[in-house]
PDB file of C-alpha atoms in Angstrom:
ATOM      1  CA  MET A   1       2.100 -15.546 -37.428  1.00  0.00           C
ATOM      2  CA  HIS A   2       2.837 -18.515 -39.690  1.00  0.00           C
ATOM      3  CA  TYR A   3       5.252 -19.979 -37.166  1.00  0.00           C
ATOM      4  CA  GLU A   4       2.690 -19.873 -34.380  1.00  0.00           C
ATOM      5  CA  TYR A   5       0.332 -21.823 -36.637  1.00  0.00           C
ATOM      6  CA  LEU A   6       3.165 -24.250 -37.375  1.00  0.00           C
ATOM      7  CA  PHE A   7       3.861 -24.734 -33.655  1.00  0.00           C
ATOM      8  CA  TRP A   8       0.242 -25.513 -32.783  1.00  0.00           C
ATOM      9  CA  SER A   9      -0.068 -27.786 -35.801  1.00  0.00           C
ATOM     10  CA  MET A  10       2.905 -29.849 -34.688  1.00  0.00           C
ATOM     11  CA  ALA A  11       1.550 -30.008 -31.144  1.00  0.00           C
ATOM     12  CA  ALA A  12      -1.747 -31.308 -32.536  1.00  0.00           C
ATOM     13  CA  MET A  13       0.166 -33.808 -34.676  1.00  0.00           C
ATOM     14  CA  VAL A  14       1.994 -35.177 -31.624  1.00  0.00           C
ATOM     15  CA  ALA A  15      -1.310 -35.466 -29.749  1.00  0.00           C
ATOM     16  CA  ALA A  16      -2.853 -37.295 -32.725  1.00  0.00           C
ATOM     17  CA  ALA A  17       0.120 -39.677 -32.835  1.00  0.00           C
ATOM     18  CA  LEU A  18      -0.302 -40.435 -29.130  1.00  0.00           C
ATOM     19  CA  VAL A  19      -4.011 -41.108 -29.535  1.00  0.00           C
ATOM     20  CA  GLY A  20      -3.514 -43.257 -32.633  1.00  0.00           C
ATOM     21  CA  GLY A  21      -0.693 -45.216 -31.045  1.00  0.00           C
ATOM     22  CA  SER A  22      -2.612 -45.866 -27.859  1.00  0.00           C
ATOM     23  CA  LEU A  23      -5.636 -47.047 -29.855  1.00  0.00           C
ATOM     24  CA  CYS A  24      -3.407 -49.368 -31.888  1.00  0.00           C
ATOM     25  CA  GLY A  25      -1.925 -50.620 -28.633  1.00  0.00           C
ATOM     26  CA  ARG A  26      -5.225 -52.276 -27.787  1.00  0.00           C
ATOM     27  CA  LEU A  27      -4.686 -54.807 -30.581  1.00  0.00           C
ATOM     28  CA  ARG A  28      -3.398 -58.208 -29.460  1.00  0.00           C
ATOM     29  CA  THR A  29      -0.360 -58.984 -31.606  1.00  0.00           C
ATOM     30  CA  PRO A  30       2.545 -56.786 -32.704  1.00  0.00           C
ATOM     31  CA  GLY A  31       1.866 -57.203 -36.447  1.00  0.00           C
ATOM     32  CA  PRO A  32      -1.502 -55.433 -36.495  1.00  0.00           C
ATOM     33  CA  VAL A  33      -0.216 -52.873 -33.999  1.00  0.00           C
ATOM     34  CA  LEU A  34       2.642 -51.880 -36.293  1.00  0.00           C
ATOM     35  CA  ALA A  35       0.392 -51.942 -39.356  1.00  0.00           C
ATOM     36  CA  GLY A  36      -2.081 -49.678 -37.582  1.00  0.00           C
ATOM     37  CA  VAL A  37       0.663 -47.268 -36.568  1.00  0.00           C
ATOM     38  CA  VAL A  38       1.948 -47.109 -40.159  1.00  0.00           C
ATOM     39  CA  VAL A  39      -1.562 -46.485 -41.518  1.00  0.00           C
ATOM     40  CA  TRP A  40      -2.145 -43.810 -38.874  1.00  0.00           C
ATOM     41  CA  ALA A  41       1.187 -42.135 -39.719  1.00  0.00           C
ATOM     42  CA  ALA A  42       0.318 -42.180 -43.417  1.00  0.00           C
ATOM     43  CA  ALA A  43      -3.026 -40.534 -42.660  1.00  0.00           C
ATOM     44  CA  VAL A  44      -1.290 -37.858 -40.583  1.00  0.00           C
ATOM     45  CA  CYS A  45       1.179 -37.332 -43.438  1.00  0.00           C
ATOM     46  CA  ALA A  46      -1.652 -36.811 -45.934  1.00  0.00           C
ATOM     47  CA  VAL A  47      -3.422 -34.364 -43.640  1.00  0.00           C
ATOM     48  CA  VAL A  48      -0.183 -32.414 -43.142  1.00  0.00           C
ATOM     49  CA  VAL A  49       0.346 -32.140 -46.909  1.00  0.00           C
ATOM     50  CA  VAL A  50      -3.159 -30.790 -47.454  1.00  0.00           C
ATOM     51  CA  LEU A  51      -3.119 -28.387 -44.526  1.00  0.00           C
ATOM     52  CA  SER A  52       0.411 -27.096 -45.110  1.00  0.00           C
ATOM     53  CA  ARG A  53      -0.400 -26.167 -48.697  1.00  0.00           C
ATOM     54  CA  SER A  54      -3.526 -24.307 -47.647  1.00  0.00           C
ATOM     55  CA  ALA A  55      -1.757 -22.486 -44.788  1.00  0.00           C
ATOM     56  CA  GLY A  56       0.969 -20.851 -46.828  1.00  0.00           C
ATOM     57  CA  PHE A  57       3.693 -23.460 -46.327  1.00  0.00           C
ATOM     58  CA  GLY A  58       3.451 -24.849 -49.858  1.00  0.00           C
ATOM     59  CA  ASP A  59       7.185 -24.736 -50.466  1.00  0.00           C
ATOM     60  CA  GLN A  60       7.813 -26.694 -47.246  1.00  0.00           C
ATOM     61  CA  ALA A  61       4.922 -29.150 -47.585  1.00  0.00           C
ATOM     62  CA  ALA A  62       7.088 -32.146 -48.459  1.00  0.00           C
ATOM     63  CA  MET A  63       9.515 -31.561 -45.593  1.00  0.00           C
ATOM     64  CA  LEU A  64       6.701 -31.057 -43.089  1.00  0.00           C
ATOM     65  CA  ALA A  65       4.916 -34.180 -44.331  1.00  0.00           C
ATOM     66  CA  VAL A  66       8.038 -36.339 -43.984  1.00  0.00           C
ATOM     67  CA  ALA A  67       8.693 -34.929 -40.513  1.00  0.00           C
ATOM     68  CA  ALA A  68       5.081 -35.575 -39.480  1.00  0.00           C
ATOM     69  CA  PHE A  69       5.246 -39.131 -40.822  1.00  0.00           C
ATOM     70  CA  MET A  70       8.458 -39.882 -38.946  1.00  0.00           C
ATOM     71  CA  PHE A  71       7.265 -38.287 -35.697  1.00  0.00           C
ATOM     72  CA  SER A  72       3.995 -40.184 -35.947  1.00  0.00           C
ATOM     73  CA  LEU A  73       5.830 -43.454 -36.474  1.00  0.00           C
ATOM     74  CA  VAL A  74       8.144 -42.937 -33.506  1.00  0.00           C
ATOM     75  CA  ILE A  75       5.549 -41.585 -31.103  1.00  0.00           C
ATOM     76  CA  GLY A  76       2.872 -43.938 -32.390  1.00  0.00           C
ATOM     77  CA  ALA A  77       5.142 -46.956 -31.893  1.00  0.00           C
ATOM     78  CA  ALA A  78       6.059 -45.882 -28.357  1.00  0.00           C
ATOM     79  CA  ALA A  79       2.455 -45.320 -27.279  1.00  0.00           C
ATOM     80  CA  PRO A  80       1.388 -48.992 -27.658  1.00  0.00           C
ATOM     81  CA  LEU A  81       4.319 -50.068 -25.515  1.00  0.00           C
ATOM     82  CA  LEU A  82       3.138 -47.732 -22.792  1.00  0.00           C
ATOM     83  CA  ALA A  83      -0.511 -48.676 -23.294  1.00  0.00           C
ATOM     84  CA  ARG A  84       0.335 -52.363 -22.827  1.00  0.00           C
ATOM     85  CA  ARG A  85       2.597 -51.833 -19.831  1.00  0.00           C
ATOM     86  CA  ILE A  86       0.215 -49.695 -17.721  1.00  0.00           C
ATOM     87  CA  PRO A  87      -2.647 -52.261 -17.440  1.00  0.00           C
ATOM     88  CA  ARG A  88      -0.191 -54.989 -16.439  1.00  0.00           C
ATOM     89  CA  ARG A  89       0.862 -53.045 -13.348  1.00  0.00           C
ATOM     90  CA  HIS A  90      -2.684 -52.570 -12.065  1.00  0.00           C
TER      91      HIS A  90
END
């Protein structure tokens, strides 16, 4: 049961990283885009720490938070690239 909750939580985290990255992709210059992605990843990390402790994953909270932060950075940094490239083609 806990692992099903973990699976859906990570799926929601990936979706949140995509949304945050695509919103940051609307900024004009790369500096604010990267700063926004880092802030978004830090927010996701904090949410993962809080939720993992309350869901019975207290002993794995740090590992899950680091994984969520890294996934959010990677996915969040890729989303602005895609968000900028799509409007140029149309």
